[in-house]
Short mmCIF file of C-alpha atoms in Angstrom, two decimals:
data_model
loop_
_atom_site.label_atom_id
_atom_site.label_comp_id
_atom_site.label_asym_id
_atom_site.label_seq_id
_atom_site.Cartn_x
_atom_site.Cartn_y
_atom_site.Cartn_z
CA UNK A 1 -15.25 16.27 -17.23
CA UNK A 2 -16.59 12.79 -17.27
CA UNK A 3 -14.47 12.06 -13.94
CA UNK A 4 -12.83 13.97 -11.07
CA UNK A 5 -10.41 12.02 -9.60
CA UNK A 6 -9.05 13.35 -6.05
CA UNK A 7 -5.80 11.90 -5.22
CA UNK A 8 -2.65 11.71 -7.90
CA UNK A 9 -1.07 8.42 -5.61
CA UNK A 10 -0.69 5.10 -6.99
CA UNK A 11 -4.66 4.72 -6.71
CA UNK A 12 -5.83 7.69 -7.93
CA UNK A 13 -3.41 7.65 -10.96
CA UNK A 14 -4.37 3.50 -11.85
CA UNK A 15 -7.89 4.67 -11.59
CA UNK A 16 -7.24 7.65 -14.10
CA UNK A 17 -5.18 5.18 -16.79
CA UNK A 18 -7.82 2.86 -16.85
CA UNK A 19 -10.60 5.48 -16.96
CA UNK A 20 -9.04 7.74 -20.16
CA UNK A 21 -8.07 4.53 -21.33
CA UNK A 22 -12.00 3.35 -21.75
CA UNK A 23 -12.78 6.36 -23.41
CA UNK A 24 -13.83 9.42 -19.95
CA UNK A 25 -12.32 12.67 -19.98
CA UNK A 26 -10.57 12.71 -16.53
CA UNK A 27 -8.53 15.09 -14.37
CA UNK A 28 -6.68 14.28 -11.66
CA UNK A 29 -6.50 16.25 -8.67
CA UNK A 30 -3.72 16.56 -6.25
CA UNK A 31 -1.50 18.92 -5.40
CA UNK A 32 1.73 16.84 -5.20
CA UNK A 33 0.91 13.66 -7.46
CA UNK A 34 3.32 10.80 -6.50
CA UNK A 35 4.32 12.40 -3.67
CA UNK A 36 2.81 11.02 -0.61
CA UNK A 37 3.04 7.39 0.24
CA UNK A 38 3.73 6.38 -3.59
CA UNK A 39 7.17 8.05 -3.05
CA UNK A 40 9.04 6.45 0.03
CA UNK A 41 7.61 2.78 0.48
CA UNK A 42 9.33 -0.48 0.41
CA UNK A 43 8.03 -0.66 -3.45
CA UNK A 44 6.46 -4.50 -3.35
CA UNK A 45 3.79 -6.00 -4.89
CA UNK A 46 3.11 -9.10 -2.69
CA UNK A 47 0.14 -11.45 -2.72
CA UNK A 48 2.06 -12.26 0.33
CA UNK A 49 0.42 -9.82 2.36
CA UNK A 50 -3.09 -11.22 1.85
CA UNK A 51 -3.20 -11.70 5.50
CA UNK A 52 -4.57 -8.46 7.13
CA UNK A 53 -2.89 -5.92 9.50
CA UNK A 54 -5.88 -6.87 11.28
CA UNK A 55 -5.17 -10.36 12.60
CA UNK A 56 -4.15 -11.35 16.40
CA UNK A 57 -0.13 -11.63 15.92
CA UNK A 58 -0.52 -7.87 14.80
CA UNK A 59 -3.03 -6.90 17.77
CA UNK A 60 -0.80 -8.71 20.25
CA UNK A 61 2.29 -6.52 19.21
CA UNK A 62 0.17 -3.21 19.29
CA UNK A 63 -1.02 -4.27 22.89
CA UNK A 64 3.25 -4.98 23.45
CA UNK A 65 3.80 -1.51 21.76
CA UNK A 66 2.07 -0.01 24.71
CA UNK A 67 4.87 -0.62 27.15
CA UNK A 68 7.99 -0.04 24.05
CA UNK A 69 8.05 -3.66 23.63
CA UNK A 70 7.76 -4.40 20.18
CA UNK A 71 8.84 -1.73 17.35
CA UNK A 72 6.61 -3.20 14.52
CA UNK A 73 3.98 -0.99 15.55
CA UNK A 74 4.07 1.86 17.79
CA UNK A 75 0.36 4.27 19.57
CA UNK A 76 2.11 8.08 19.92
CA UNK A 77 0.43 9.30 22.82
CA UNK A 78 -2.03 11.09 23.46
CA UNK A 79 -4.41 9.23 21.29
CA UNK A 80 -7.20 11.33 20.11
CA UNK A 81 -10.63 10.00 20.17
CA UNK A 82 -11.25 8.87 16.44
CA UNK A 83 -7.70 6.74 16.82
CA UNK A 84 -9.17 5.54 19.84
CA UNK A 85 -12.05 4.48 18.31
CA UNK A 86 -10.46 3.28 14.80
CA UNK A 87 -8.27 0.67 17.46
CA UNK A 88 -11.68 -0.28 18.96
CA UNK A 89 -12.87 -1.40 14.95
CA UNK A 90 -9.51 -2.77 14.45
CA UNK A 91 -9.31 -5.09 17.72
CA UNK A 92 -12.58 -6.08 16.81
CA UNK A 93 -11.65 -7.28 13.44
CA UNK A 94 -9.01 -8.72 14.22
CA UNK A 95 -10.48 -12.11 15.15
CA UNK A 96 -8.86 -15.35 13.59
CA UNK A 97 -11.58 -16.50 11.63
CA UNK A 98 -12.66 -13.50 9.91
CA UNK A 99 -8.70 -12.56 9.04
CA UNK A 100 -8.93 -15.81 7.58
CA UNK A 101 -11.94 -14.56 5.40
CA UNK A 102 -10.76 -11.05 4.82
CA UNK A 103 -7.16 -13.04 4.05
CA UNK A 104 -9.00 -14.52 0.93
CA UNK A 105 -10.80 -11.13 -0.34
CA UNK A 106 -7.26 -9.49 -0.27
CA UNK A 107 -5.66 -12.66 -2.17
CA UNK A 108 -8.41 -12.19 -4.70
CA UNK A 109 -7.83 -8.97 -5.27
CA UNK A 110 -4.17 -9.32 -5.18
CA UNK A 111 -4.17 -12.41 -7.67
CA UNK A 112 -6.37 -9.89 -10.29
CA UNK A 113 -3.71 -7.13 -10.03
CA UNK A 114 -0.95 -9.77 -10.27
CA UNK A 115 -2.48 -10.73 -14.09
CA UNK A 116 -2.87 -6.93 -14.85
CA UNK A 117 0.67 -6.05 -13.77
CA UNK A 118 2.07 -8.12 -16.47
CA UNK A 119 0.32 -6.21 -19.12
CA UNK A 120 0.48 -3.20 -17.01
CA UNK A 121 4.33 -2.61 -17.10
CA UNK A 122 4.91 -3.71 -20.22
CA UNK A 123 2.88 -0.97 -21.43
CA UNK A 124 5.00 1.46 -18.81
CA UNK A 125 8.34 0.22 -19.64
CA UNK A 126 8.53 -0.70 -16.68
CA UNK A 127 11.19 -3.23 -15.13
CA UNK A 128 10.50 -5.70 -11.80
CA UNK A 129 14.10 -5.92 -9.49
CA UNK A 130 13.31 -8.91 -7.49
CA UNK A 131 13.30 -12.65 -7.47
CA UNK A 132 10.88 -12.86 -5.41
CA UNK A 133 10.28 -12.07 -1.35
CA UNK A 134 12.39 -13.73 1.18
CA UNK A 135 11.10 -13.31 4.96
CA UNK A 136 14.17 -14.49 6.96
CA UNK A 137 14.61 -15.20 10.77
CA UNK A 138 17.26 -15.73 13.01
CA UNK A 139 15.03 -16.70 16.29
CA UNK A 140 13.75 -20.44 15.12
CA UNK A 141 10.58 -19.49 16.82
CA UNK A 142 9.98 -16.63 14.56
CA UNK A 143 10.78 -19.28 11.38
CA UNK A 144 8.23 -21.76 12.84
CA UNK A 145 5.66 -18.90 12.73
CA UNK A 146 6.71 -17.65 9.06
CA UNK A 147 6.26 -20.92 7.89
CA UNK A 148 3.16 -22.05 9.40
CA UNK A 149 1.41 -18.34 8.12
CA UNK A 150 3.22 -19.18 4.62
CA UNK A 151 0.91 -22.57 4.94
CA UNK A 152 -2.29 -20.68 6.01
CA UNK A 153 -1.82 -18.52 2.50
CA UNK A 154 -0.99 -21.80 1.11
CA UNK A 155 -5.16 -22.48 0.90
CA UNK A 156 -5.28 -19.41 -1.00
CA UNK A 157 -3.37 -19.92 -3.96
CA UNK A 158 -0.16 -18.48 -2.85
CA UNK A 159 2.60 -20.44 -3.76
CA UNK A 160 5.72 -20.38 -1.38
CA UNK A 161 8.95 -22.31 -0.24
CA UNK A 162 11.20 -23.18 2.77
CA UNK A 163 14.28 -22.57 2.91
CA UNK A 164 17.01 -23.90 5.79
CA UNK A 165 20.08 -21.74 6.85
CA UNK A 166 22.50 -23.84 3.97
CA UNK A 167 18.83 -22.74 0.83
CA UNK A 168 18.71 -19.20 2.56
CA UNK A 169 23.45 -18.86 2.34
CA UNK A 170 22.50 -19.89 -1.33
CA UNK A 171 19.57 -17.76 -2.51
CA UNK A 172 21.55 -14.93 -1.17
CA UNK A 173 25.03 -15.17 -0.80
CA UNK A 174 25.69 -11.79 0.65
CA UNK A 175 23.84 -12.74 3.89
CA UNK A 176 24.81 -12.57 7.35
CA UNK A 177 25.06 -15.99 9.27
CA UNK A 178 23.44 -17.12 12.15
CA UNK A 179 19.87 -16.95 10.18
CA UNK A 180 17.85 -20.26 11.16
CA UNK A 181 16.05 -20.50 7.66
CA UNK A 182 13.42 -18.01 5.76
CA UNK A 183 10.36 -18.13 3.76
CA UNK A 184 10.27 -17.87 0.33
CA UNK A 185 7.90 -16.41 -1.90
CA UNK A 186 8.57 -16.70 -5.62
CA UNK A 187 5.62 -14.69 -7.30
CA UNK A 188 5.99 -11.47 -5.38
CA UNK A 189 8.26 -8.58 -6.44
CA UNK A 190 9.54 -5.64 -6.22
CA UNK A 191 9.57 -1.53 -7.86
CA UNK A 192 10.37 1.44 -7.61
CA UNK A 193 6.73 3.18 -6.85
CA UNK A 194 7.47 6.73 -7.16
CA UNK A 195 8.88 5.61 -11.35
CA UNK A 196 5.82 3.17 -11.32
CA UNK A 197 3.55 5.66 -9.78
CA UNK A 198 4.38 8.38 -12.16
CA UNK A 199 4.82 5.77 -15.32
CA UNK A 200 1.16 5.29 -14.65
CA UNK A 201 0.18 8.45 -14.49
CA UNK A 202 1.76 9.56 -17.56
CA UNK A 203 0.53 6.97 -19.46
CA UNK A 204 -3.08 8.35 -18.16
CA UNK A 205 -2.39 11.67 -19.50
CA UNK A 206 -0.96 10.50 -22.76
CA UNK A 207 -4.49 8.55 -23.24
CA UNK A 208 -6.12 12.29 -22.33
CA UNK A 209 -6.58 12.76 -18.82
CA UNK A 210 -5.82 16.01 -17.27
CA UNK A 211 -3.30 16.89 -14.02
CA UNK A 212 -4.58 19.92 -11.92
CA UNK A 213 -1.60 20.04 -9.38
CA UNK A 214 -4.25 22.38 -6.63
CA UNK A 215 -5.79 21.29 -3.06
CA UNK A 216 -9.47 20.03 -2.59
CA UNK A 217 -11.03 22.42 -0.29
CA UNK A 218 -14.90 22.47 -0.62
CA UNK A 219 -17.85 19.95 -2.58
CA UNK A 220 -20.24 21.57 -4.22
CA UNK A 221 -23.57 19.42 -3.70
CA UNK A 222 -26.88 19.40 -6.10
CA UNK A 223 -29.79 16.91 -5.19
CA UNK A 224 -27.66 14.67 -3.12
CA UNK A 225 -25.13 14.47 -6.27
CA UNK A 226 -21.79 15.79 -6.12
CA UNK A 227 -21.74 18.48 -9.16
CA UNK A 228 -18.59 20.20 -8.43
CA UNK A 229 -15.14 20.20 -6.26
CA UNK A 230 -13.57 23.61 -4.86
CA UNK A 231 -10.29 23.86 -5.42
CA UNK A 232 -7.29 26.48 -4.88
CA UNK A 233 -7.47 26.85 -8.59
CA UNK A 234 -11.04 26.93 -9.02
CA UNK A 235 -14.48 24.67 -9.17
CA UNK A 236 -14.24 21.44 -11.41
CA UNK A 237 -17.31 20.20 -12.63
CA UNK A 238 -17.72 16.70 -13.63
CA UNK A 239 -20.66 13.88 -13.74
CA UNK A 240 -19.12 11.53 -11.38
CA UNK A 241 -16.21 11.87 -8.76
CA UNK A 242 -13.21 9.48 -7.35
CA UNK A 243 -12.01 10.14 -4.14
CA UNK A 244 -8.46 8.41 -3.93
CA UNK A 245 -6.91 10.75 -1.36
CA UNK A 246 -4.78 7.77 0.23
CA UNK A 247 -4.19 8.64 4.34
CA UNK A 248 -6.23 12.05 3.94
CA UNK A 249 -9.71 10.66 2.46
CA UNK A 250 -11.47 10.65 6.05
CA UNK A 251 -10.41 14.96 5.48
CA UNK A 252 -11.50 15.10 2.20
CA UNK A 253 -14.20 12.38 2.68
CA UNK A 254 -15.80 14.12 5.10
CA UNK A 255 -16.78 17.40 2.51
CA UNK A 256 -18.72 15.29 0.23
CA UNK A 257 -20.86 14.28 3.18
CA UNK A 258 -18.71 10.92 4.04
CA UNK A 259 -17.78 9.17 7.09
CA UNK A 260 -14.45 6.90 6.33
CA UNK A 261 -13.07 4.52 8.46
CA UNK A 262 -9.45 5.24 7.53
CA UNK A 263 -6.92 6.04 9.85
CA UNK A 264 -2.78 7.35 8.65
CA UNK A 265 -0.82 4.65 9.79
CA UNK A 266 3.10 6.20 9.49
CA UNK A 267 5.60 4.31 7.99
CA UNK A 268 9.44 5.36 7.03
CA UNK A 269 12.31 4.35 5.25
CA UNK A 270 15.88 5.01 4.49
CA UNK A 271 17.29 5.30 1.16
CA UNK A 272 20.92 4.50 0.30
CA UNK A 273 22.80 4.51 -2.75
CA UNK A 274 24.61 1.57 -3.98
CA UNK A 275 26.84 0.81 -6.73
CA UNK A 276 25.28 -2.53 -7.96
CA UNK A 277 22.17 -4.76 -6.72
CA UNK A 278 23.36 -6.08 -3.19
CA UNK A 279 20.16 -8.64 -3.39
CA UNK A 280 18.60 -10.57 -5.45
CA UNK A 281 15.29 -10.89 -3.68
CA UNK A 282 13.01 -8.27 -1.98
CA UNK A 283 14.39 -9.04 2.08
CA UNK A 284 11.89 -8.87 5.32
CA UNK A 285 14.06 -9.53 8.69
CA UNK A 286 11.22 -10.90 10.35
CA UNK A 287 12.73 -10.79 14.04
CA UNK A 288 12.56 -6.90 13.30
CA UNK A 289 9.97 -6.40 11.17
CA UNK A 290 12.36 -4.38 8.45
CA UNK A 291 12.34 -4.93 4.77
CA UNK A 292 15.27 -4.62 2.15
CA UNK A 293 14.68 -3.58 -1.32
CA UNK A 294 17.44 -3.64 -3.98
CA UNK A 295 17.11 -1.99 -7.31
CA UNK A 296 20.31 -0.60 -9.55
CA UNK A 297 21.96 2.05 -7.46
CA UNK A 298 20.02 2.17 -4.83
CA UNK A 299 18.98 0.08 -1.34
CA UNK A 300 15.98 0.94 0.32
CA UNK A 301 15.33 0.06 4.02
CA UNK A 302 11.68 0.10 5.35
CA UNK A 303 9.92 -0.60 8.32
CA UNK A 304 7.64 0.70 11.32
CA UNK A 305 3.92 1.45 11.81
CA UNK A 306 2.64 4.42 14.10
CA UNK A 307 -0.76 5.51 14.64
CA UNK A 308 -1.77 8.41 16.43
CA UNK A 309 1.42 10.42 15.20
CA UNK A 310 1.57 14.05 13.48
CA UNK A 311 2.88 14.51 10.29
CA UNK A 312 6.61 15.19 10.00
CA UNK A 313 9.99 13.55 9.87
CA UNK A 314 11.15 10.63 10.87
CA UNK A 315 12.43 10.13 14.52
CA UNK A 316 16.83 10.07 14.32
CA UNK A 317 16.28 6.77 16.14
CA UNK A 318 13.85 4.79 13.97
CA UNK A 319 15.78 5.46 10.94
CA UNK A 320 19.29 4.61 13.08
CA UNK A 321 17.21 1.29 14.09
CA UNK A 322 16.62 0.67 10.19
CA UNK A 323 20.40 1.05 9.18
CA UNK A 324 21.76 -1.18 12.63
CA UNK A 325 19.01 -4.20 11.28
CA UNK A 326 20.12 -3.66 7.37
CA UNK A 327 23.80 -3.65 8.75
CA UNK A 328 23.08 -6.78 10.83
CA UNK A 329 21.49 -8.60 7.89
CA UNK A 330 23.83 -7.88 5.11
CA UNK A 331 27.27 -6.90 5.91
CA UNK A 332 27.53 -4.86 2.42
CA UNK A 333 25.50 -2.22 4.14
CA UNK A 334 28.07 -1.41 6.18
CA UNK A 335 30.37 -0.40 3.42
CA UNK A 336 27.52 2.47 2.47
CA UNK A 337 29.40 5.86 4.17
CA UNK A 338 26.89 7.57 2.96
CA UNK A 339 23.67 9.24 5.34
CA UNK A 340 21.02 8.17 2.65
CA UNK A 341 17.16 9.77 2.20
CA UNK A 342 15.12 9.71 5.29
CA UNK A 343 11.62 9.78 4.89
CA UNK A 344 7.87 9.02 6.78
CA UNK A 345 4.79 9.06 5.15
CA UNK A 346 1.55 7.70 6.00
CA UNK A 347 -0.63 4.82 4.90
CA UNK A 348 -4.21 4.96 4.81
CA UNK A 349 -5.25 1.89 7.09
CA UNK A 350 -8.89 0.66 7.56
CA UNK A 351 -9.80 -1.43 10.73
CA UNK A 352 -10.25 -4.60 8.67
CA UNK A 353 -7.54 -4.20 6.77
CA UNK A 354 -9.72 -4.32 3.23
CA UNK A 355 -9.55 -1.30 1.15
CA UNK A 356 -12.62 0.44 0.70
CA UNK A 357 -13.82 0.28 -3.04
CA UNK A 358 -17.31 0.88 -3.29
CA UNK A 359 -20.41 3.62 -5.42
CA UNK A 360 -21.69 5.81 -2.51
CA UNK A 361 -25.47 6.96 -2.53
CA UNK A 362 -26.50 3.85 -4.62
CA UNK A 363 -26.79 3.37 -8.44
CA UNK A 364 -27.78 7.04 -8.68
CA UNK A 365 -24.88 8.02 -6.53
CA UNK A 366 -21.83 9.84 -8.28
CA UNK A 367 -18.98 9.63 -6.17
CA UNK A 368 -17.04 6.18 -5.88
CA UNK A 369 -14.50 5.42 -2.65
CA UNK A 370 -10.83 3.83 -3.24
CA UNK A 371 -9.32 4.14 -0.47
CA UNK A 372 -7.62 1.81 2.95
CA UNK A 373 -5.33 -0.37 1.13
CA UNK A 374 -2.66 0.10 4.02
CA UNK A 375 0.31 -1.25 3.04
CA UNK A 376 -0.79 -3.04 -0.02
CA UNK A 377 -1.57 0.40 -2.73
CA UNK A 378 1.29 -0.78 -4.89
CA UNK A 379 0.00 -4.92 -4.88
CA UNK A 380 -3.33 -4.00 -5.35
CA UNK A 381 -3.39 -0.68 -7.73
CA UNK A 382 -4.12 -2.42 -11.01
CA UNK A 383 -7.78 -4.08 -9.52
CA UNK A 384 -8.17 -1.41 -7.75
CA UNK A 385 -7.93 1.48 -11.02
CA UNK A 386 -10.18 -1.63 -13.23
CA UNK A 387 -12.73 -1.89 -10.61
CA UNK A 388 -13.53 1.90 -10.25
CA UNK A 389 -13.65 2.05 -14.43
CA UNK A 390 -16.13 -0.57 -13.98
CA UNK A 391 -17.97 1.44 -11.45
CA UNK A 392 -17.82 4.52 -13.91
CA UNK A 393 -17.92 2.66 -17.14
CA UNK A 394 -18.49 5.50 -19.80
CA UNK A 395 -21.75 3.98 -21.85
CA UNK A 396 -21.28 6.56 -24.52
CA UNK A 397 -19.42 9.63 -24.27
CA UNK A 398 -20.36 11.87 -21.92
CA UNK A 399 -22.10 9.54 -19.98
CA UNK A 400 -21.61 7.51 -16.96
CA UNK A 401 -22.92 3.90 -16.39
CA UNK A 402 -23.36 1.88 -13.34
CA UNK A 403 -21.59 -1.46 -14.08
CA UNK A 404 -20.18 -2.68 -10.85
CA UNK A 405 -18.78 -5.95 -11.27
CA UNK A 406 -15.18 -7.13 -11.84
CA UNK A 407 -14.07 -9.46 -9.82
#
């Protein structure tokens, strides 16, 4: 093959369309493509988010989460010594002015994938179900901070609008009262990632790359190059490698020789069916840090962010927490009799809060990092798949080049 790409996610699979698209044989590794964070998130794609995890209001409520006090983000205890160290990196980052800076690399990036999606799911057939993103509050402290972050992404391009309690009634007339305004933010939206996820995927293999559904278990090394991966089914050979292994690339990272920074940062959501659309707009309760995505038949509640946990299921009482917020928010909920479709899944979350996109080992070097994108794999996919295709531009067939610049 001209590429190996480990990791069938959101990332891995964007990085595979655009790759066969430019002309590399590709195969995809992954035992389970689609089926790890790609499958249960909130489904936005939200220059929004440009401001890092890593930024003080996020620090402060980790430091809170210490003592139960605030559920946005949780530490299960006992911490090991890499999460230990991962929250040194992040506290460290997480100083105003370079959020600020690392705010503007992430609205770059996000702006580039925002022009690609356009093309992007038209090619997939794919369909957007939101007006935008609303970030409502009921505490008029919490509105006074939306607002004055909205203004800080303001300087970066992002466009956004404030609505008061009478705007927010109107937007959304299904709401709750007793909301003291919200945030609006007209250019994000909102999927379904597992169709979007697997749309792109497909449309990599129609454009012939491969889908090897086994587990990475070994690297193969040859003059400081990466010349094959073990795998349950076998070696794969290639000429140049893509490790997009989402919340498990530190694991896999570390058999080609790699150190990543990249922690799993657990998320979960519930899943309830619905006879229509209850909302118009993608919906983040601020004063609980929850978000409410509508799509035909379907309403998908989100929220939570635990480092330090094992993989499993989701705790009975953060996915009851989810349900009493949605309930709380939009009285329609309540109607739902139904239990819905737990699920957790982790997040692959770098210190900074930048994903980690880079050519290891130099020009000469064959393997290429895309990993860390947190929260944002869905926003940022689309610069994320054109950047490493750029990386591993095909010259000629059968070769690889070293053009690194895209944005």
């Amino acid at each position: 093959m001209d590429v190996a790409i480990v990791g069938g996610g959101v990332i891995g699979s964007a990085a595979a369309y655009y790759l066969a698209r430019s002309g590399a044989d590709v195969m995809v590794v992954d035992p389970a493509p689609g089926r790890g964070a790609s499958a249960g998130n909130a489904g936005l794609v939200v220059p929004s988010y440009s401001l890092p995890m890593s930024n003080p209001g996020v620090l402060l409520a980790g430091v809170r989460s210490l003592w139960g006090a605030d559920p946005a983000a949780t530490l299960s205890r006992p911490l090991s010594l890499r999460t230990l160290l991962w929250l040194g990196r992040f506290t460290v980052a997480s100083r105003p002015g370079r959020a600020m800076r690392d705010a503007r690399r992430l609205g770059e990036l996000a702006a580039a994938s925002m022009r690609l999606y356009d093309d992007l799911l038209n090619d997939l057939e794919v369909c957007s179900h939101s007006s935008g993103f609303l970030h409502v509050a009921r505490d008029p402290a919490i509105w006074q901070a939306e607002r004055k972050a909205a203004s800080r992404l303001a300087g970066l391009g992002i466009r956004h609008e404030v609505l008061d309690a009478a705007a927010l009634a109107n937007a959304e007339p299904g709401m709750a009262d007793g909301f003291a305004g919200a945030v609006r933010f007209p250019d994000d939206r909102a999927l379904d990632p597992a169709a979007v996820t697997n749309a792109v995927l497909a449309a990599a293999v129609r454009s012939g790359a491969v889908v090897r559904t086994d587990r990475v278990v070994g690297v193969r090394m040859r003059d400081r190059r990466a010349d094959a991966i073990e795998t349950t089914g076998g070696p794969v050979r290639a000429r140049a490698f893509v490790l997009a292994a989402g919340a498990d690339s530190a694991a896999v990272g570390r058999l080609f020789g790699l150190r990543l920074k990249v922690e799993a940062g657990y998320g979960w959501s519930l899943t309830l069916p619905a006879p229509n659309r209850l909302l118009d707009h993608a919906l983040m309760c601020a004063d609980d840090h929850v978000i409410l995505t509508s799509t035909p038949g379907r309403l998908r509640l989100t929220g939570g962010m635990e480092f330090g946990g094992p993989p499993g299921a989701p705790k009975a009482e953060a996915i009851a927490r989810l349900r009493a917020v949605a309930e709380r928010a939009l009285p329609a909920v309540r109607r739902i009799t139904a239990d819905g479709t737990a699920w957790r899944g982790a997040r692959p979350m770098t210190p900074s809060g930048l994903p980690v996109i880079r050519r290891f080992g130099g020009d000469s070097g064959n393997v290429v990092v895309a990993t860390g994108h947190g929260t944002l794999g869905l926003t940022l996919a689309p610069a994320t798949g054109r950047i490493v295709a750029r990386l591993l531009a095909p010259a000629q067939k059968g070769s690889v080049g070293t053009s690194s610049r895209f944005l």
